[in-house]
mmCIF file of C-alpha atoms and ligand atoms in Angstrom:
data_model
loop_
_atom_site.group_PDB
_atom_site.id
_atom_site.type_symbol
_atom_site.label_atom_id
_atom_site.label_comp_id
_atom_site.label_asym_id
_atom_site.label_seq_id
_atom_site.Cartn_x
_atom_site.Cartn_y
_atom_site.Cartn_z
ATOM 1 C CA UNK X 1 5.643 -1.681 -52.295
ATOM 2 C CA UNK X 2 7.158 -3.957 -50.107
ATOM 3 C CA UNK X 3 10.846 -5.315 -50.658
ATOM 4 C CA UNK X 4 12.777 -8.163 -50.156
ATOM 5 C CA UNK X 5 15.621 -6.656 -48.723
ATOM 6 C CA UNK X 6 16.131 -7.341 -43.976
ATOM 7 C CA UNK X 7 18.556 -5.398 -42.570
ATOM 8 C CA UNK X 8 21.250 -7.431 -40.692
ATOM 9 C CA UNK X 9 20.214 -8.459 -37.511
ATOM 10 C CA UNK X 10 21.597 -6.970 -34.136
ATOM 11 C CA UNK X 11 21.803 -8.784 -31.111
ATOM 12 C CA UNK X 12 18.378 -6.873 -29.975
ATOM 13 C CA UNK X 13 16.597 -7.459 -33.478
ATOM 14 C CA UNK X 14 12.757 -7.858 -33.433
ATOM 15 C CA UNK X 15 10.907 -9.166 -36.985
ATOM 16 C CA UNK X 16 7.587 -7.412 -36.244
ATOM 17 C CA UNK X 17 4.175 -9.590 -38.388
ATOM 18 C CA UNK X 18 1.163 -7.390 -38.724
ATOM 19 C CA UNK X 19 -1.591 -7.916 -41.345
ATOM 20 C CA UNK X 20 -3.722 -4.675 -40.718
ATOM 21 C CA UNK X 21 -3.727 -1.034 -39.798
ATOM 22 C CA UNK X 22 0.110 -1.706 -38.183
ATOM 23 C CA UNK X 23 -0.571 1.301 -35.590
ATOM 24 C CA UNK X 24 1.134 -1.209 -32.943
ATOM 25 C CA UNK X 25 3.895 -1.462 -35.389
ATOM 26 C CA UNK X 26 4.719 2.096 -35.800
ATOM 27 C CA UNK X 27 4.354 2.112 -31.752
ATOM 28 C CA UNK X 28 7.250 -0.083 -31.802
ATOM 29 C CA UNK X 29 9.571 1.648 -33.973
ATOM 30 C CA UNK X 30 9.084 5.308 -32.422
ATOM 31 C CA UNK X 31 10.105 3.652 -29.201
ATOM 32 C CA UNK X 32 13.172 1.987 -30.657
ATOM 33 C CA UNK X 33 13.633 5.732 -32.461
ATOM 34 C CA UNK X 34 13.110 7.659 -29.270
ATOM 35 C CA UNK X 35 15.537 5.154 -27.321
ATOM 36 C CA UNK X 36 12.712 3.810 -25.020
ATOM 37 C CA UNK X 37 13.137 0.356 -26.774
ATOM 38 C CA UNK X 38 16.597 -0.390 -26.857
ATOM 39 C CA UNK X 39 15.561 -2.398 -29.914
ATOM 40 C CA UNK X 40 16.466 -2.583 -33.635
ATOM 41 C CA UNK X 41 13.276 -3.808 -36.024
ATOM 42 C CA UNK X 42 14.828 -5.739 -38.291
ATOM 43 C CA UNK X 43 11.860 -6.730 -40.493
ATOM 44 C CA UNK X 44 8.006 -5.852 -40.903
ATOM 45 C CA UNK X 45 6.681 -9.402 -42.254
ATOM 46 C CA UNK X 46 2.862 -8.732 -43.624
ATOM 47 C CA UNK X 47 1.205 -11.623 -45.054
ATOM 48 C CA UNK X 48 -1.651 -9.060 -47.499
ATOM 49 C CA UNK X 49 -1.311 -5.290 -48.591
ATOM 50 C CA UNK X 50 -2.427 -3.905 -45.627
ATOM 51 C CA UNK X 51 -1.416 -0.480 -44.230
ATOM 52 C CA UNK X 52 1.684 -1.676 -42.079
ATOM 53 C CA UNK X 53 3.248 -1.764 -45.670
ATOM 54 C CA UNK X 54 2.787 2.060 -45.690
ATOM 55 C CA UNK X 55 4.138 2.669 -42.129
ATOM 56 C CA UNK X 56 6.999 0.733 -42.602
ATOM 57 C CA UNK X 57 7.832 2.681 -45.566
ATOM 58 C CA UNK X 58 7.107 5.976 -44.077
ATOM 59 C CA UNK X 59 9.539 4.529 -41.284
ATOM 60 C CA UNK X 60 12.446 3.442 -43.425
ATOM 61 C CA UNK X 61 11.755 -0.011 -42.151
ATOM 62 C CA UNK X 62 12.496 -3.210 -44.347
ATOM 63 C CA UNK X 63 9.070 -4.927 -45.143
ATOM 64 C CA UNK X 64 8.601 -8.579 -46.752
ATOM 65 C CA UNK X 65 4.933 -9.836 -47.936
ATOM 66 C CA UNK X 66 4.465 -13.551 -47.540
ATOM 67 C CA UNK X 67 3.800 -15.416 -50.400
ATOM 68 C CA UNK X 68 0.921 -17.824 -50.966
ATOM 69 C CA UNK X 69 2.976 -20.633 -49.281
ATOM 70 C CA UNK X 70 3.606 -18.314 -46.643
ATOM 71 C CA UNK X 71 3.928 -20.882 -43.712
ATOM 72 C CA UNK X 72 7.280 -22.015 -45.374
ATOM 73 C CA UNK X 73 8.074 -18.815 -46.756
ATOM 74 C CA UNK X 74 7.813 -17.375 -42.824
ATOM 75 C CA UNK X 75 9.922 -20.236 -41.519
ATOM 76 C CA UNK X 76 12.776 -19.550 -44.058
ATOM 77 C CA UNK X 77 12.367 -15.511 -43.184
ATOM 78 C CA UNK X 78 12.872 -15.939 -39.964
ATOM 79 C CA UNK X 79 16.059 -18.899 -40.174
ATOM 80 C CA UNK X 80 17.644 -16.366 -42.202
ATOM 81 C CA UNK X 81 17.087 -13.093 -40.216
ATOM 82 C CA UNK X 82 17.202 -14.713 -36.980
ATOM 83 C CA UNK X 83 15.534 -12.372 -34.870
ATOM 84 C CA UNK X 84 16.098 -12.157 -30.901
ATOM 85 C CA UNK X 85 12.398 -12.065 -30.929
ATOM 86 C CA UNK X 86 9.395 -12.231 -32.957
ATOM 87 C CA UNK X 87 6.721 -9.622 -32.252
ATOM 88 C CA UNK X 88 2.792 -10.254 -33.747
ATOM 89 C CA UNK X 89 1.142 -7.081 -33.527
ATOM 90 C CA UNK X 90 -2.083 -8.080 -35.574
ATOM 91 C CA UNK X 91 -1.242 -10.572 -37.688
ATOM 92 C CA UNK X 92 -4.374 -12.569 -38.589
ATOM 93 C CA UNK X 93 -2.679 -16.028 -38.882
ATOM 94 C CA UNK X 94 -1.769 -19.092 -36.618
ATOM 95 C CA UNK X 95 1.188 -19.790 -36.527
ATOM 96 C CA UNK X 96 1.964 -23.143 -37.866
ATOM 97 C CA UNK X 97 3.198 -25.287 -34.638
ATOM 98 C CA UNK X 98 6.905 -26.027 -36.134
ATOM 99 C CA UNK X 99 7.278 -22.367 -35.773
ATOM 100 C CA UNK X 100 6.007 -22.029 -31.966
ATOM 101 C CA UNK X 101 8.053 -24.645 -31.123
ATOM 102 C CA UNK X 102 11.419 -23.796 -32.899
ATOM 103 C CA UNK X 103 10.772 -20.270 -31.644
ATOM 104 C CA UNK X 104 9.647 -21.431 -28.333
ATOM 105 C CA UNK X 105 9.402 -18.315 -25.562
ATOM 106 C CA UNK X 106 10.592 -15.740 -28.494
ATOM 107 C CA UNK X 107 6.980 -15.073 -29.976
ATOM 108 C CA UNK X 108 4.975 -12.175 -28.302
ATOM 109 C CA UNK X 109 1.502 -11.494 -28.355
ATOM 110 C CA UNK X 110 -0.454 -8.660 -27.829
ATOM 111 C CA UNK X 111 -4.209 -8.715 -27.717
ATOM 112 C CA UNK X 112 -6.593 -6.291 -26.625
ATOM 113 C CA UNK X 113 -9.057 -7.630 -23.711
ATOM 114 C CA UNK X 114 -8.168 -9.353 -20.755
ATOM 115 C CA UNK X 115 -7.704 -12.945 -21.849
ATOM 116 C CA UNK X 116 -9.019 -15.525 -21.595
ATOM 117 C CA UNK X 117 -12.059 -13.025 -21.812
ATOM 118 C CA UNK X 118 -12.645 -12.596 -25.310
ATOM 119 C CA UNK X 119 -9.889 -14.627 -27.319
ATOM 120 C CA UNK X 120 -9.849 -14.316 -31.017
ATOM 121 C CA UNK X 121 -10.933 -12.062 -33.263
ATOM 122 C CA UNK X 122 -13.387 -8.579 -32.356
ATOM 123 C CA UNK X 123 -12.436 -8.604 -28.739
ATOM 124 C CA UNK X 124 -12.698 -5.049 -28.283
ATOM 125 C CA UNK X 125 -16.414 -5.216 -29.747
ATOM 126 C CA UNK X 126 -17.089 -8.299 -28.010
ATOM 127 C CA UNK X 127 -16.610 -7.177 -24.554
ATOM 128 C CA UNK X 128 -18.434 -4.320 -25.518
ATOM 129 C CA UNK X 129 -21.132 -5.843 -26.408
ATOM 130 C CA UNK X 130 -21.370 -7.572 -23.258
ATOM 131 C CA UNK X 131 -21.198 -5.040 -21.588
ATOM 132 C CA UNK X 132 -17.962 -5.865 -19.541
ATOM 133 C CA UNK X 133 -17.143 -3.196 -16.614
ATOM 134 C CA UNK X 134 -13.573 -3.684 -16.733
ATOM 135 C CA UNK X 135 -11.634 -4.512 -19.966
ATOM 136 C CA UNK X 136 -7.607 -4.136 -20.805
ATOM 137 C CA UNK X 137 -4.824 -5.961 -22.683
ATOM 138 C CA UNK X 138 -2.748 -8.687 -22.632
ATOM 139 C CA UNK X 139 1.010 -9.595 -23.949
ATOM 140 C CA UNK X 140 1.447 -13.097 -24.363
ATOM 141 C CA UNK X 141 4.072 -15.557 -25.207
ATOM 142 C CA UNK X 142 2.567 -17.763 -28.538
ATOM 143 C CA UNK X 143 2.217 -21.098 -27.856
ATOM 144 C CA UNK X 144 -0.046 -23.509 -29.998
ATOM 145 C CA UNK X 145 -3.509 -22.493 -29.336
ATOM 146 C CA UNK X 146 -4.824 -19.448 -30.422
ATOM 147 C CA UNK X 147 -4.478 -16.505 -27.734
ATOM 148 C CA UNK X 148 -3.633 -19.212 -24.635
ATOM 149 C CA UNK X 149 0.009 -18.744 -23.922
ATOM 150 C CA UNK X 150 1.698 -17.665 -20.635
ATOM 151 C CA UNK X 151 0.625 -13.855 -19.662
ATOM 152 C CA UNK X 152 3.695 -11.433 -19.367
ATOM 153 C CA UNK X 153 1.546 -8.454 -18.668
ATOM 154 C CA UNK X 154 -2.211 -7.256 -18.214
ATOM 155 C CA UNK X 155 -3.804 -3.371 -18.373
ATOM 156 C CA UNK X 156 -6.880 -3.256 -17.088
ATOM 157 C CA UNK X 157 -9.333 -0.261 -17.788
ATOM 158 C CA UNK X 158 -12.453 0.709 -16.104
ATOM 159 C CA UNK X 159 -15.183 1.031 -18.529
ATOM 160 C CA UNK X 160 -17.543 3.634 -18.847
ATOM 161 C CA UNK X 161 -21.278 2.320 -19.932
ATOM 162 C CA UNK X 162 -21.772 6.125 -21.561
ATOM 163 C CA UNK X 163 -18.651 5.447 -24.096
ATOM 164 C CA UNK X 164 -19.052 4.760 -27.651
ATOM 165 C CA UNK X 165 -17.506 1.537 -29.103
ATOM 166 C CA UNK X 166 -15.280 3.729 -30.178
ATOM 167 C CA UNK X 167 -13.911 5.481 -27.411
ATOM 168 C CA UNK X 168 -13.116 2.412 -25.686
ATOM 169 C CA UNK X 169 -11.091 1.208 -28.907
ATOM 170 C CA UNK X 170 -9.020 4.271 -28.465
ATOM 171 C CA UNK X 171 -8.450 3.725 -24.817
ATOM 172 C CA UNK X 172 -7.259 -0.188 -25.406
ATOM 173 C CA UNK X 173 -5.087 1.546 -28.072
ATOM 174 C CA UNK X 174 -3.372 3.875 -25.919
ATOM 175 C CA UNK X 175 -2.719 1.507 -23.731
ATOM 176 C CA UNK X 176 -1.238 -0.967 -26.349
ATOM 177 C CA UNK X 177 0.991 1.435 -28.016
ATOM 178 C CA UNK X 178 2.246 2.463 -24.464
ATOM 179 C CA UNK X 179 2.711 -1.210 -23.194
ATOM 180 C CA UNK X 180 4.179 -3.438 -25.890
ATOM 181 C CA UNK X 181 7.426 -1.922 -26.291
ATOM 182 C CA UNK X 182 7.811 -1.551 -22.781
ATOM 183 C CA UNK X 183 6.828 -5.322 -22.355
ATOM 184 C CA UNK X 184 9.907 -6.224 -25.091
ATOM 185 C CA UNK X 185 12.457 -4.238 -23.815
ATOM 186 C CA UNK X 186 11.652 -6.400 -20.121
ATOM 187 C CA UNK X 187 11.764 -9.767 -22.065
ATOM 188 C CA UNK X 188 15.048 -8.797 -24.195
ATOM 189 C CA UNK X 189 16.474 -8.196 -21.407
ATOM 190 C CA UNK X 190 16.218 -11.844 -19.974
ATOM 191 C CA UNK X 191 15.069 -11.175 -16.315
ATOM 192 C CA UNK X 192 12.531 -13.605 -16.205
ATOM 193 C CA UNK X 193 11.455 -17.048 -16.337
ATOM 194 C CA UNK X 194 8.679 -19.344 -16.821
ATOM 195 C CA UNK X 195 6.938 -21.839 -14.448
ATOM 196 C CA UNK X 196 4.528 -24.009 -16.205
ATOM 197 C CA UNK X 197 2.226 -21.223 -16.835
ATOM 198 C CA UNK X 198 3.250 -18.624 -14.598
ATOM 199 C CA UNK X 199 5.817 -15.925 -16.325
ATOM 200 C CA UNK X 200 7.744 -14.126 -13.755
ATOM 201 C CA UNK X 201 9.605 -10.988 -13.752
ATOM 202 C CA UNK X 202 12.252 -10.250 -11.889
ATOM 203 C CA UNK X 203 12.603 -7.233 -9.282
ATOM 204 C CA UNK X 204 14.928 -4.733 -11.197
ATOM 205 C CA UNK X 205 13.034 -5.522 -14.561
ATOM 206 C CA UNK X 206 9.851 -5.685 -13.320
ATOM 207 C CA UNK X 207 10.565 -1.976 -12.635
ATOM 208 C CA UNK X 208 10.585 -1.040 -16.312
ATOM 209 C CA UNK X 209 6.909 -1.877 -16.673
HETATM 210 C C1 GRF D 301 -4.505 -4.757 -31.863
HETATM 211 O O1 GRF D 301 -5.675 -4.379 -31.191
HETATM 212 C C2 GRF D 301 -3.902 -6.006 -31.272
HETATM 213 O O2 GRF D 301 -4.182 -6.152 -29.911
HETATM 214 C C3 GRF D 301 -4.600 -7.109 -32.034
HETATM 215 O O3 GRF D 301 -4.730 -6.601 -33.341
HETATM 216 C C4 GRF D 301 -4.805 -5.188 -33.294
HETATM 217 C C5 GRF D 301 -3.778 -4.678 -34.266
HETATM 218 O O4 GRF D 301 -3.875 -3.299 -34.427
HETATM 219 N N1 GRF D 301 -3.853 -8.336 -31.963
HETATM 220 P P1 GRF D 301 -2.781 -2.538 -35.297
HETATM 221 O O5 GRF D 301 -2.743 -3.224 -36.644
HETATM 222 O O6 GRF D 301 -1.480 -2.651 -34.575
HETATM 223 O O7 GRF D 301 -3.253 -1.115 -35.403
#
């Protein structure tokens, strides 16, 4: 079941949007738990029943399900709960472009290959398939295409040609749920800047990841 009800926001709030298995989500939260995101989540925003729902629940955090006009329904969510930034972590939807822009530089990204290898949707499998030798992740800033923003952070991993596709799924995993929250805590914290495409870090932050 997933309520209506957002908690009220902080001045570190994060609305997290997932639309799947939400194991990035529940990444997210034990790091704000265990005091390695100095973070509140505000708000898991799912736009199907998916099993985020159940993690959030499990977590004791608020969850809203879009509604079938769910591009307006998001924009309204988000005016109201104002998050300090919004964090997609699977959600299988573009974001309509009033969105990016009113949220401009507040919408992260995480997607698992080394874009722009493998944009989209099945990356994992995809570079798999071809047979890549080196594969990883990538937090991104949203910006109107689909998986093209400004990079904050790559992980690059060293594939194996004896692993299963399923080994190397768990590896990009890992490496996600380690990553992500470490990559919000650096933006919250507002040491960086952006110059046309390049994001950089600065010094003391850049230390955190
Ligand atoms: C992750 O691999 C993420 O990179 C991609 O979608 C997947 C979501 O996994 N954008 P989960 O729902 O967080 O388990």
């Amino acid at each position: 079941m997933c309520g209506l009800l957002h908690r009220n926001v902080s001045t570190r709030g994060l609305v997290v949007l997932a639309s799947g298995n939400g194991s990035n989500f529940e990444a997210i939260v034990k790091a704000s738990n265990e005091g390695l995101l100095n973070a509140e989540i505000a708000q898991l925003i799912v736009d199907r029943d998916c099993h985020a729902i159940e993690r959030a629940r499990k977590l004791s955090v608020p969850c809203r399900k879009l509604n079938e006009s769910w591009r307006s329904d998001l924009e309204t969510l988000l005016d109201e709960i104002s998050p300090s930034l919004v964090v997609l972590a699977g959600f299988l939807r573009i974001l309509p472009k009033r969105i990016v822009k009113k949220w401009r530089w507040k919408i992260l990204n995480i997607h698992p290959s080394l874009l722009p290898a493998f944009p989209g949707m099945h990356a994992i499998r995809k570079a798999y398939e071809h047979g890549v030798k080196v594969t990883g992740i990538t937090i991104h800033f949203v910006d109107e295409g689909v998986d093209t923003g400004p990079i904050i952070l790559q992980k690059a991993i060293e594939v194996d040609p004896a692993w299963s596709l399923s080994e190397l799924e768990e590896r990009i995993h890992k490496l996600e749920h380690y990553w992500y929250s470490r990559t919000i805590e650096v933006i919250l914290n507002g040491g960086w800047h952006i110059e046309g495409r390049r994001v950089f870090i600065e010094k003391d932050t850049r230390q955190l990841v």
